[in-house]
């Protein structure tokens, strides 16, 4: 009897943890999606007809969908070209300063897209809408509408934000390319162009598809850039139209748009995965000779180095410098003159900035800062606790079918547009559920939605960290009679602490810069920094918006730097 209790208890332990994680994910991820679909069908499915087949369909769906697709495809193509070019330079060539360029190429994704959009407006904005012109108009240049507002600036801003995703994926693939392939081609006299297009590109095609798919999914769901650069000239995308529908109380139509937005993202990600699965028999990456052979650039070395640095400076350093100047200058027409600290610390003055006080004299900022920090820390902690438990279940305690369900559900929020995910949470938790009260308008609803949205980051960090802990240690402790929570607290968490803290900080950065989810779920009682910045910009107070955005950037950079430092120490501890 005693000999059986061990295996039975172990099996129950495995199934118990995995089952609990599955139930948590059903409540956080699956149930909101099912509810949003159900509410568009019952008691009436008329909202589908209104969106797809009525006199309003052109404005409600077809035109926003066209704009969304153009933006998504344009951003995906641009990100692959830009990120792939930098990845090739960093991994495959002898360009100087490779580590610095690689680091700077990953930073744009840490800068919120609305910060880059505000920086663009600071330079290229014209006087067509309220708020005055930008720097170029101050220099006497006439800026055309297509460069100031609408499709073109939105695509450029989103490429500058998302190309870091393509760079990361493609660089990782290039680093694993079998160096013998390149060396063999060089020995046969193949030119650099022939090697690039005949060997390197075919080998990393899966990474190119993956990077483009991620950029596409991010672009079609992005709310901040099209809202700041498109709405002033009435350019609607599915994300901005979805926000507008729910904001004016047409929730069923908004839910339909959310489902369609999820469907579009899923279709294109599915096409990308199908293309990848069709290439499984194309194997040219192996363990032997995996170190890539660097191409000597020759006379092209200097111009290509300059191009790489220009890209990095334009997408990282310049937007921040522009935001700083724009938060101090009374007018974007003259960014570098008559600087004042009024927008930061000035008292209310009816003769200045329409009586708006500096952000640090605005009670809303202090409230938003406090709420954002508490919410960010709480969500990061909750997401990483759940993510660690999921990682333990998937890494150390696999259960055949159930583990696959947990793995798929934990990654699903990565594929869902943030604003559509927020709409799903309103559909499920915005109304009472049995004895549970309605959560709409509460910080709890906002926290739950953000926790679910951050789970993919937390789970991936947890799996990468937990997988490095030898299973023999856990097995030895189990044989001495230590229970699951005892082993978790005494072994897993201490050994994985640095990696988990780094993941917690990265999650925190993503939360405080999120606008897609918070724009639908915030309330006046739960103001947030990202929403406050967007509100200032929407009202034409661009200096105040820039100042608040810089506060977000400072917090994000401090957290990102701390996470990078911790990950660096963690690598050293395992080396």
Coordinates of C-alpha atoms in Angstrom, one line a residue:
X1 CA 0.0 0.0 0.0
X2 CA 2.8 2.3 0.9
X3 CA 4.6 1.7 -2.4
X4 CA 1.5 2.7 -4.4
X5 CA 0.8 5.9 -2.5
X6 CA 4.0 7.5 -3.8
X7 CA 3.1 7.2 -7.6
X8 CA -0.6 7.9 -6.9
X9 CA 0.2 10.9 -4.8
X10 CA 2.6 12.2 -7.5
X11 CA 0.0 11.7 -10.2
X12 CA -2.6 13.5 -8.3
X13 CA -0.1 16.3 -7.5
X14 CA 0.7 16.6 -11.2
X15 CA -2.9 16.6 -12.3
X16 CA -3.9 18.9 -9.5
X17 CA -1.5 21.8 -10.3
X18 CA -2.1 21.5 -14.1
X19 CA -5.9 21.3 -13.6
X20 CA -5.9 24.4 -11.3
X21 CA -3.8 26.4 -13.9
X22 CA -6.2 25.3 -16.6
X23 CA -9.2 26.5 -14.6
X24 CA -7.4 29.9 -14.0
X25 CA -6.7 30.3 -17.7
X26 CA -10.3 29.4 -18.6
X27 CA -11.5 32.2 -16.3
X28 CA -8.8 34.7 -17.5
X29 CA -8.6 33.9 -21.2
X30 CA -11.2 31.5 -22.6
X31 CA -14.4 32.6 -20.8
X32 CA -14.2 36.3 -21.9
X33 CA -13.8 35.3 -25.5
X34 CA -16.7 32.9 -25.4
X35 CA -18.9 35.6 -23.7
X36 CA -18.1 38.3 -26.2
X37 CA -19.2 36.0 -29.0
X38 CA -22.4 34.9 -27.2
X39 CA -23.5 38.5 -26.5
X40 CA -23.4 39.3 -30.2
X41 CA -25.7 36.4 -31.0
X42 CA -28.1 36.3 -28.0
X43 CA -30.8 37.7 -27.7
X44 CA -30.3 39.2 -31.1
X45 CA -27.7 39.0 -33.9
X46 CA -28.7 42.2 -35.5
X47 CA -25.4 43.8 -34.6
X48 CA -23.7 41.5 -37.2
X49 CA -26.0 42.8 -39.9
X50 CA -25.4 46.4 -38.9
X51 CA -21.7 45.9 -39.1
X52 CA -21.4 43.8 -42.3
X53 CA -24.5 44.4 -44.4
X54 CA -26.2 47.8 -43.8
X55 CA -26.0 51.3 -45.0
X56 CA -23.5 52.0 -42.2
X57 CA -21.2 49.0 -43.1
X58 CA -19.0 51.1 -45.3
X59 CA -18.1 53.4 -42.4
X60 CA -18.4 50.9 -39.6
X61 CA -16.4 48.0 -41.0
X62 CA -15.2 48.0 -44.7
X63 CA -13.3 51.3 -44.8
X64 CA -11.7 50.8 -41.3
X65 CA -10.8 47.2 -42.3
X66 CA -9.1 48.4 -45.5
X67 CA -7.2 51.0 -43.5
X68 CA -6.2 48.3 -40.9
X69 CA -5.0 45.9 -43.6
X70 CA -3.0 48.5 -45.4
X71 CA -1.4 49.5 -42.1
X72 CA -0.8 45.9 -41.0
X73 CA 0.8 44.8 -44.3
X74 CA 2.8 48.0 -44.6
X75 CA 4.2 47.7 -41.1
X76 CA 5.0 44.0 -41.5
X77 CA 6.9 44.6 -44.7
X78 CA 8.7 47.6 -43.3
X79 CA 9.7 45.8 -40.1
X80 CA 11.0 42.8 -41.9
X81 CA 13.1 45.0 -44.2
X82 CA 14.4 47.2 -41.4
X83 CA 14.8 44.5 -38.7
X84 CA 16.2 42.0 -41.1
X85 CA 18.8 44.5 -42.5
X86 CA 20.0 45.4 -39.0
X87 CA 20.0 41.7 -38.0
X88 CA 22.1 40.8 -41.0
X89 CA 24.6 43.6 -40.3
X90 CA 24.9 42.6 -36.6
X91 CA 25.2 38.9 -37.0
X92 CA 26.6 38.2 -40.4
X93 CA 29.0 41.1 -41.1
X94 CA 32.1 42.8 -39.7
X95 CA 30.3 46.1 -39.0
X96 CA 31.9 47.9 -36.0
X97 CA 29.9 48.4 -32.8
X98 CA 27.7 45.3 -33.3
X99 CA 26.8 44.9 -29.6
X100 CA 25.7 48.6 -29.2
X101 CA 23.7 48.5 -32.5
X102 CA 22.0 45.2 -31.4
X103 CA 21.1 46.7 -28.0
X104 CA 19.7 49.9 -29.6
X105 CA 17.7 47.9 -32.1
X106 CA 15.8 46.3 -29.3
X107 CA 14.9 49.5 -27.4
X108 CA 12.1 50.9 -29.7
X109 CA 9.7 48.2 -28.5
X110 CA 10.2 49.4 -24.9
X111 CA 9.2 53.0 -26.0
X112 CA 5.3 53.2 -26.0
X113 CA 4.0 53.7 -29.6
X114 CA 2.1 56.9 -28.4
X115 CA 5.5 58.4 -27.4
X116 CA 6.8 57.9 -31.0
X117 CA 3.5 59.3 -32.4
X118 CA 3.8 62.4 -30.2
X119 CA 7.4 62.8 -31.3
X120 CA 6.4 62.6 -35.0
X121 CA 3.7 65.2 -34.5
X122 CA 6.2 67.5 -32.8
X123 CA 8.2 67.7 -36.1
X124 CA 5.7 67.0 -38.9
X125 CA 2.3 68.3 -37.5
X126 CA 0.7 71.0 -39.6
X127 CA -2.0 73.5 -38.7
X128 CA -4.9 71.6 -40.2
X129 CA -6.3 70.6 -36.8
X130 CA -6.1 72.2 -33.4
X131 CA -2.9 72.5 -31.4
X132 CA -0.8 74.4 -34.1
X133 CA 2.0 73.2 -36.3
X134 CA 5.2 71.4 -35.7
X135 CA 8.9 72.2 -36.0
X136 CA 9.0 72.1 -39.8
X137 CA 6.2 74.6 -40.1
X138 CA 8.2 76.8 -37.6
X139 CA 11.0 76.7 -40.1
X140 CA 8.7 78.0 -42.8
X141 CA 8.2 74.7 -44.6
X142 CA 4.8 73.6 -45.8
X143 CA 4.1 70.1 -44.5
X144 CA 1.5 68.2 -46.7
X145 CA -1.4 66.5 -45.0
X146 CA -0.3 63.1 -46.0
X147 CA 2.9 63.5 -44.1
X148 CA 1.3 65.1 -41.0
X149 CA -1.8 62.9 -40.6
X150 CA -3.3 59.6 -41.6
X151 CA -1.9 56.5 -43.2
X152 CA 1.7 57.4 -44.0
X153 CA 2.8 58.7 -40.5
X154 CA 0.9 55.9 -38.8
X155 CA 2.8 53.2 -40.8
X156 CA 6.1 54.9 -40.2
X157 CA 5.6 55.3 -36.5
X158 CA 4.5 51.7 -36.1
X159 CA 7.5 50.4 -38.1
X160 CA 9.7 52.4 -35.8
X161 CA 8.0 50.7 -32.8
X162 CA 7.7 47.1 -34.0
X163 CA 10.8 46.5 -36.1
X164 CA 12.6 45.5 -32.9
X165 CA 10.4 42.3 -32.9
X166 CA 11.5 41.4 -36.4
X167 CA 15.1 42.2 -35.5
X168 CA 15.1 39.9 -32.4
X169 CA 13.5 36.9 -34.3
X170 CA 15.7 37.2 -37.4
X171 CA 18.9 37.9 -35.5
X172 CA 18.3 34.7 -33.5
X173 CA 17.8 32.7 -36.7
X174 CA 20.9 34.2 -38.4
X175 CA 23.0 33.4 -35.3
X176 CA 22.1 29.7 -35.7
X177 CA 22.8 29.5 -39.5
X178 CA 25.4 26.7 -40.2
X179 CA 28.6 28.5 -40.9
X180 CA 29.8 25.7 -43.2
X181 CA 27.2 26.7 -45.7
X182 CA 28.6 30.2 -46.1
X183 CA 32.2 29.0 -46.0
X184 CA 31.5 26.4 -48.7
X185 CA 29.9 29.1 -50.9
X186 CA 32.8 31.4 -50.4
X187 CA 35.3 28.7 -51.4
X188 CA 33.4 28.2 -54.6
X189 CA 33.8 31.9 -55.4
X190 CA 30.2 32.9 -54.8
X191 CA 29.7 36.7 -54.4
X192 CA 28.3 38.3 -51.2
X193 CA 25.0 39.0 -53.0
X194 CA 24.7 35.4 -54.2
X195 CA 25.4 34.1 -50.6
X196 CA 22.8 36.5 -49.2
X197 CA 20.0 35.7 -51.6
X198 CA 20.9 32.1 -52.4
X199 CA 21.7 30.8 -48.9
X200 CA 21.0 33.2 -46.0
X201 CA 17.6 34.4 -47.0
X202 CA 16.1 30.9 -47.8
X203 CA 17.5 29.6 -44.5
X204 CA 16.0 32.3 -42.3
X205 CA 12.7 32.5 -44.2
X206 CA 10.8 31.0 -41.3
X207 CA 12.1 33.7 -39.0
X208 CA 11.2 36.4 -41.5
X209 CA 7.6 35.0 -41.7
X210 CA 7.4 34.9 -37.9
X211 CA 8.8 38.4 -37.5
X212 CA 6.4 39.8 -40.1
X213 CA 3.5 38.0 -38.5
X214 CA 4.2 39.4 -35.1
X215 CA 4.6 42.9 -36.5
X216 CA 1.4 42.6 -38.5
X217 CA -0.6 41.4 -35.4
X218 CA 0.8 44.3 -33.3
X219 CA 0.1 46.9 -36.0
X220 CA -3.6 45.9 -36.7
X221 CA -4.4 45.9 -33.0
X222 CA -2.5 49.1 -32.1
X223 CA -4.7 51.9 -30.9
X224 CA -2.4 54.8 -29.9
X225 CA -0.8 55.6 -33.2
X226 CA -3.9 55.6 -35.5
X227 CA -5.8 57.4 -32.8
X228 CA -3.3 60.3 -32.4
X229 CA -2.3 60.5 -36.1
X230 CA -5.5 59.3 -37.8
X231 CA -8.6 60.4 -35.9
X232 CA -7.8 64.1 -36.3
X233 CA -8.4 63.6 -40.1
X234 CA -11.2 61.0 -39.6
X235 CA -9.0 58.0 -40.6
X236 CA -10.5 55.1 -38.8
X237 CA -9.1 51.6 -38.1
X238 CA -10.8 48.7 -36.6
X239 CA -9.2 49.4 -33.2
X240 CA -10.3 53.1 -33.2
X241 CA -13.8 52.3 -34.5
X242 CA -14.1 49.6 -31.8
X243 CA -13.2 52.1 -29.1
X244 CA -15.7 54.6 -30.5
X245 CA -18.5 52.1 -30.6
X246 CA -18.1 51.1 -26.9
X247 CA -17.4 54.7 -25.8
X248 CA -20.8 55.9 -27.2
X249 CA -22.7 52.9 -25.7
X250 CA -23.1 50.7 -28.9
X251 CA -21.5 47.8 -27.1
X252 CA -22.9 45.0 -29.3
X253 CA -21.5 46.6 -32.5
X254 CA -18.2 47.1 -30.6
X255 CA -18.1 43.4 -29.7
X256 CA -18.7 42.4 -33.3
X257 CA -15.8 44.6 -34.4
X258 CA -13.7 43.0 -31.6
X259 CA -14.5 39.5 -32.9
X260 CA -13.7 40.5 -36.5
X261 CA -10.4 42.1 -35.4
X262 CA -9.4 38.9 -33.5
X263 CA -10.4 36.9 -36.6
X264 CA -8.3 39.0 -39.0
X265 CA -5.2 38.7 -36.6
X266 CA -5.8 34.9 -36.3
X267 CA -6.1 34.4 -40.0
X268 CA -2.8 36.0 -40.8
X269 CA -1.0 34.4 -37.9
X270 CA -2.5 31.1 -39.0
X271 CA -1.3 31.6 -42.6
X272 CA 2.2 32.4 -41.2
X273 CA 2.2 29.2 -39.1
X274 CA 1.0 27.2 -42.1
X275 CA 3.8 28.5 -44.3
X276 CA 6.3 27.6 -41.5
X277 CA 4.9 24.1 -41.0
X278 CA 5.2 23.5 -44.8
X279 CA 9.0 24.1 -44.4
X280 CA 9.7 21.5 -41.7
X281 CA 11.6 19.3 -44.2
X282 CA 13.9 22.2 -45.2
X283 CA 16.7 21.6 -42.6
X284 CA 19.9 23.5 -43.1
X285 CA 20.7 24.5 -39.4
X286 CA 22.6 22.0 -37.4
X287 CA 24.7 21.8 -34.3
X288 CA 28.0 21.5 -36.0
X289 CA 29.6 24.7 -37.3
X290 CA 26.7 26.8 -36.0
X291 CA 29.0 29.9 -35.6
X292 CA 28.2 32.2 -38.6
X293 CA 31.0 33.3 -40.9
X294 CA 31.1 37.1 -40.9
X295 CA 31.0 38.8 -44.3
X296 CA 33.7 41.4 -45.0
X297 CA 31.9 44.5 -46.1
X298 CA 35.0 46.2 -47.7
X299 CA 34.2 49.7 -49.0
X300 CA 30.6 49.3 -48.0
X301 CA 31.5 49.1 -44.3
X302 CA 31.4 52.8 -43.6
X303 CA 28.2 53.7 -45.4
X304 CA 26.3 50.7 -44.0
X305 CA 27.6 51.5 -40.5
X306 CA 26.3 55.1 -40.9
X307 CA 22.9 53.8 -42.1
X308 CA 22.6 51.4 -39.1
X309 CA 23.4 54.2 -36.7
X310 CA 21.0 56.6 -38.4
X311 CA 18.2 54.0 -38.0
X312 CA 19.0 53.4 -34.4
X313 CA 19.2 57.2 -33.6
X314 CA 16.0 58.1 -35.4
X315 CA 14.0 55.4 -33.6
X316 CA 15.4 55.6 -30.1
X317 CA 17.4 58.7 -29.2
X318 CA 15.7 61.3 -31.4
X319 CA 12.1 60.6 -30.3
X320 CA 13.2 61.0 -26.6
X321 CA 15.1 64.2 -27.3
X322 CA 12.1 65.6 -29.2
X323 CA 9.8 64.8 -26.4
X324 CA 12.1 66.6 -23.9
X325 CA 12.2 69.7 -26.1
X326 CA 8.5 69.6 -26.8
X327 CA 7.7 69.4 -23.0
X328 CA 9.7 72.6 -22.4
X329 CA 8.9 74.8 -25.5
X330 CA 5.8 76.9 -25.5
X331 CA 5.3 76.2 -29.2
X332 CA 6.3 73.3 -31.4
X333 CA 7.1 75.9 -34.1
X334 CA 10.2 76.8 -32.1
X335 CA 11.3 73.7 -30.1
X336 CA 14.6 75.0 -29.0
X337 CA 13.8 78.5 -27.7
X338 CA 12.0 80.1 -24.8
X339 CA 12.0 76.9 -22.8
X340 CA 10.0 76.9 -19.6
X341 CA 9.3 74.5 -16.8
X342 CA 5.7 75.6 -16.6
X343 CA 4.4 72.4 -18.2
X344 CA 6.2 70.4 -15.5
X345 CA 5.9 72.5 -12.3
X346 CA 4.1 75.7 -13.2
X347 CA 1.1 77.1 -11.1
X348 CA -2.2 77.5 -12.9
X349 CA -2.2 80.8 -14.8
X350 CA -5.2 81.9 -16.9
X351 CA -2.9 83.7 -19.3
X352 CA -0.7 80.6 -20.0
X353 CA -1.7 77.3 -21.5
X354 CA -5.4 78.1 -21.0
X355 CA -5.0 77.9 -17.2
X356 CA -3.6 74.4 -17.1
X357 CA -1.1 73.9 -14.3
X358 CA 2.1 71.9 -14.7
X359 CA 1.7 68.2 -14.5
X360 CA 3.2 68.0 -11.0
X361 CA 0.7 70.6 -9.8
X362 CA -2.2 68.6 -11.4
X363 CA -3.8 66.3 -8.8
X364 CA -4.6 63.9 -11.7
X365 CA -1.0 63.3 -12.3
X366 CA -0.2 62.3 -8.7
X367 CA -3.3 60.1 -8.7
X368 CA -2.4 58.6 -12.1
X369 CA 1.2 58.0 -11.1
X370 CA 0.3 56.3 -7.8
X371 CA -2.4 54.2 -9.5
X372 CA -0.1 53.2 -12.4
X373 CA 2.8 52.2 -10.2
X374 CA 0.5 50.2 -7.8
X375 CA -1.4 48.6 -10.7
X376 CA 1.8 47.8 -12.6
X377 CA 3.5 46.2 -9.6
X378 CA 0.3 44.3 -8.7
X379 CA -0.3 43.0 -12.2
X380 CA 3.4 42.1 -12.6
X381 CA 3.4 40.2 -9.4
X382 CA 0.1 38.4 -10.1
X383 CA 1.1 37.5 -13.7
X384 CA 4.5 36.2 -12.7
X385 CA 3.1 34.1 -9.8
X386 CA 0.6 32.5 -12.2
X387 CA 3.2 32.3 -14.9
X388 CA 5.7 30.6 -12.6
X389 CA 3.1 28.0 -11.5
X390 CA 2.2 27.4 -15.2
X391 CA 5.9 27.0 -16.0
X392 CA 6.4 24.5 -13.2
X393 CA 3.4 22.5 -14.4
X394 CA 4.6 22.5 -18.0
X395 CA 8.3 21.9 -17.3
X396 CA 8.3 19.5 -14.3
X397 CA 4.8 18.0 -14.1
X398 CA 3.5 17.4 -17.6
X399 CA 0.1 15.8 -18.1
X400 CA -0.4 14.8 -21.8
X401 CA -3.6 16.5 -22.9
X402 CA -4.1 19.0 -20.1
X403 CA -0.6 20.4 -20.4
X404 CA -1.2 21.2 -24.1
X405 CA -4.4 23.0 -23.2
X406 CA -2.6 25.1 -20.5
X407 CA 0.3 25.9 -22.9
X408 CA -2.1 27.0 -25.7
X409 CA -4.3 29.1 -23.4
X410 CA -1.3 30.8 -21.7
X411 CA 0.1 31.9 -25.1
X412 CA -3.3 33.0 -26.6
X413 CA -3.4 36.6 -25.2
X414 CA -0.2 37.3 -27.2
X415 CA -2.3 36.7 -30.4
X416 CA -5.3 38.8 -29.3
X417 CA -5.5 42.5 -30.0
X418 CA -5.4 44.4 -26.7
X419 CA -8.4 46.6 -27.3
X420 CA -10.5 43.5 -28.4
X421 CA -9.3 41.7 -25.3
X422 CA -10.5 44.6 -23.1
X423 CA -13.9 44.5 -24.9
X424 CA -14.2 40.8 -24.0
X425 CA -13.6 41.5 -20.3
X426 CA -16.4 44.1 -20.4
X427 CA -18.7 41.6 -22.0
X428 CA -18.0 38.9 -19.3
X429 CA -17.2 40.8 -16.1
X430 CA -19.0 44.1 -16.8
X431 CA -22.3 42.6 -15.6
X432 CA -23.1 40.6 -12.4
X433 CA -22.3 36.9 -12.5
X434 CA -24.6 35.1 -10.0
X435 CA -23.7 36.5 -6.6
X436 CA -20.6 38.3 -7.9
X437 CA -21.1 42.0 -8.5
X438 CA -20.3 43.8 -11.8
X439 CA -16.7 44.8 -12.1
X440 CA -17.0 47.4 -14.8
X441 CA -15.5 50.7 -13.6
X442 CA -13.3 49.0 -11.0
X443 CA -9.6 48.7 -10.7
X444 CA -10.1 44.9 -10.2
X445 CA -11.4 44.5 -13.8
X446 CA -8.5 46.5 -15.1
X447 CA -6.0 44.4 -13.1
X448 CA -7.6 41.1 -14.2
X449 CA -7.5 42.1 -17.9
X450 CA -3.9 43.3 -17.7
X451 CA -2.8 40.2 -15.8
X452 CA -4.3 37.9 -18.5
X453 CA -2.7 40.0 -21.2
X454 CA 0.8 39.8 -19.6
X455 CA 0.7 36.0 -19.0
X456 CA 2.6 35.1 -22.2
X457 CA 5.6 37.2 -21.1
X458 CA 5.5 35.7 -17.6
X459 CA 5.1 32.1 -18.7
X460 CA 7.9 32.3 -21.3
X461 CA 10.2 33.9 -18.7
X462 CA 9.2 31.3 -16.1
X463 CA 9.7 28.4 -18.5
X464 CA 13.1 29.6 -19.6
X465 CA 14.2 30.0 -15.9
X466 CA 12.6 26.9 -14.4
X467 CA 13.9 24.7 -17.3
X468 CA 17.5 25.5 -16.1
X469 CA 16.9 23.9 -12.7
X470 CA 17.9 20.3 -12.7
X471 CA 14.9 17.9 -12.1
X472 CA 17.2 15.8 -9.9
X473 CA 17.1 18.4 -7.2
X474 CA 13.3 18.5 -7.1
X475 CA 13.1 14.7 -7.3
X476 CA 15.5 14.3 -4.3
X477 CA 13.4 16.7 -2.2
X478 CA 10.2 14.9 -3.2
X479 CA 11.7 11.6 -2.1
X480 CA 12.5 13.1 1.3
X481 CA 8.8 13.9 1.8
X482 CA 8.8 17.6 0.9
X483 CA 5.5 18.7 -0.5
X484 CA 4.9 20.7 -3.6
X485 CA 4.7 24.1 -2.0
X486 CA 7.7 23.3 0.2
X487 CA 9.8 22.4 -2.9
X488 CA 8.5 25.5 -4.7
X489 CA 9.5 27.8 -1.9
X490 CA 12.8 26.2 -0.9
X491 CA 14.1 25.2 -4.2
X492 CA 12.5 26.5 -7.4
X493 CA 11.9 30.2 -6.3
X494 CA 15.4 30.8 -4.8
X495 CA 17.2 29.2 -7.7
X496 CA 15.0 31.1 -10.3
X497 CA 14.8 34.4 -8.4
X498 CA 17.0 36.6 -10.6
X499 CA 15.3 35.4 -13.8
X500 CA 11.8 35.8 -12.3
X501 CA 12.6 39.3 -11.0
X502 CA 13.8 40.3 -14.5
X503 CA 10.6 38.9 -16.0
X504 CA 8.6 40.8 -13.4
X505 CA 10.3 44.1 -14.3
X506 CA 9.6 43.5 -18.0
X507 CA 6.0 42.8 -17.3
X508 CA 5.8 46.0 -15.2
X509 CA 7.2 48.0 -18.2
X510 CA 4.6 46.5 -20.5
X511 CA 1.8 47.4 -18.1
X512 CA 2.6 51.0 -17.5
X513 CA 3.0 51.7 -21.2
X514 CA -0.2 49.9 -22.2
X515 CA -2.9 52.0 -23.8
X516 CA -5.0 49.5 -25.9
X517 CA -6.4 47.7 -22.9
X518 CA -6.5 50.6 -20.4
X519 CA -8.3 53.1 -22.8
X520 CA -11.4 51.0 -22.6
X521 CA -11.3 49.9 -18.9
X522 CA -10.1 53.0 -17.0
X523 CA -12.5 55.2 -15.1
X524 CA -12.1 58.7 -13.5
X525 CA -11.5 56.8 -10.2
X526 CA -8.6 54.9 -11.7
X527 CA -6.6 57.3 -13.8
X528 CA -3.5 56.0 -15.5
X529 CA -0.4 57.8 -16.9
X530 CA -0.8 56.4 -20.4
X531 CA -4.5 57.5 -20.5
X532 CA -3.6 60.9 -19.1
X533 CA -1.0 61.5 -21.8
X534 CA -3.5 60.4 -24.5
X535 CA -6.2 62.7 -23.0
X536 CA -3.8 65.7 -23.0
X537 CA -2.8 65.0 -26.6
X538 CA -6.5 64.6 -27.7
X539 CA -7.3 68.0 -26.1
X540 CA -4.4 69.7 -27.9
X541 CA -2.2 70.1 -24.8
X542 CA 0.8 68.5 -26.5
X543 CA 3.4 69.9 -24.1
X544 CA 1.7 68.3 -21.1
X545 CA 1.2 65.0 -23.0
X546 CA 4.9 65.0 -23.8
X547 CA 5.8 65.6 -20.2
X548 CA 3.6 62.8 -18.9
X549 CA 5.0 60.5 -21.6
X550 CA 8.5 61.3 -20.4
X551 CA 7.5 60.2 -16.9
X552 CA 6.4 56.9 -18.3
X553 CA 9.7 56.6 -20.3
X554 CA 11.8 57.3 -17.2
X555 CA 10.0 54.6 -15.2
X556 CA 10.2 52.2 -18.1
X557 CA 13.9 52.7 -18.7
X558 CA 14.8 52.3 -15.0
X559 CA 12.8 49.0 -14.9
X560 CA 14.3 47.8 -18.2
X561 CA 17.8 48.6 -17.1
X562 CA 17.3 46.8 -13.8
X563 CA 15.9 43.8 -15.7
X564 CA 18.9 43.8 -18.1
X565 CA 21.3 43.9 -15.2
X566 CA 19.6 41.0 -13.5
X567 CA 19.6 38.9 -16.6
X568 CA 23.3 39.7 -17.2
X569 CA 24.1 38.5 -13.7
X570 CA 21.9 35.4 -14.1
X571 CA 23.8 34.5 -17.3
X572 CA 27.1 34.8 -15.4
X573 CA 25.8 32.6 -12.6
X574 CA 25.1 29.8 -15.0
X575 CA 28.3 30.2 -17.0

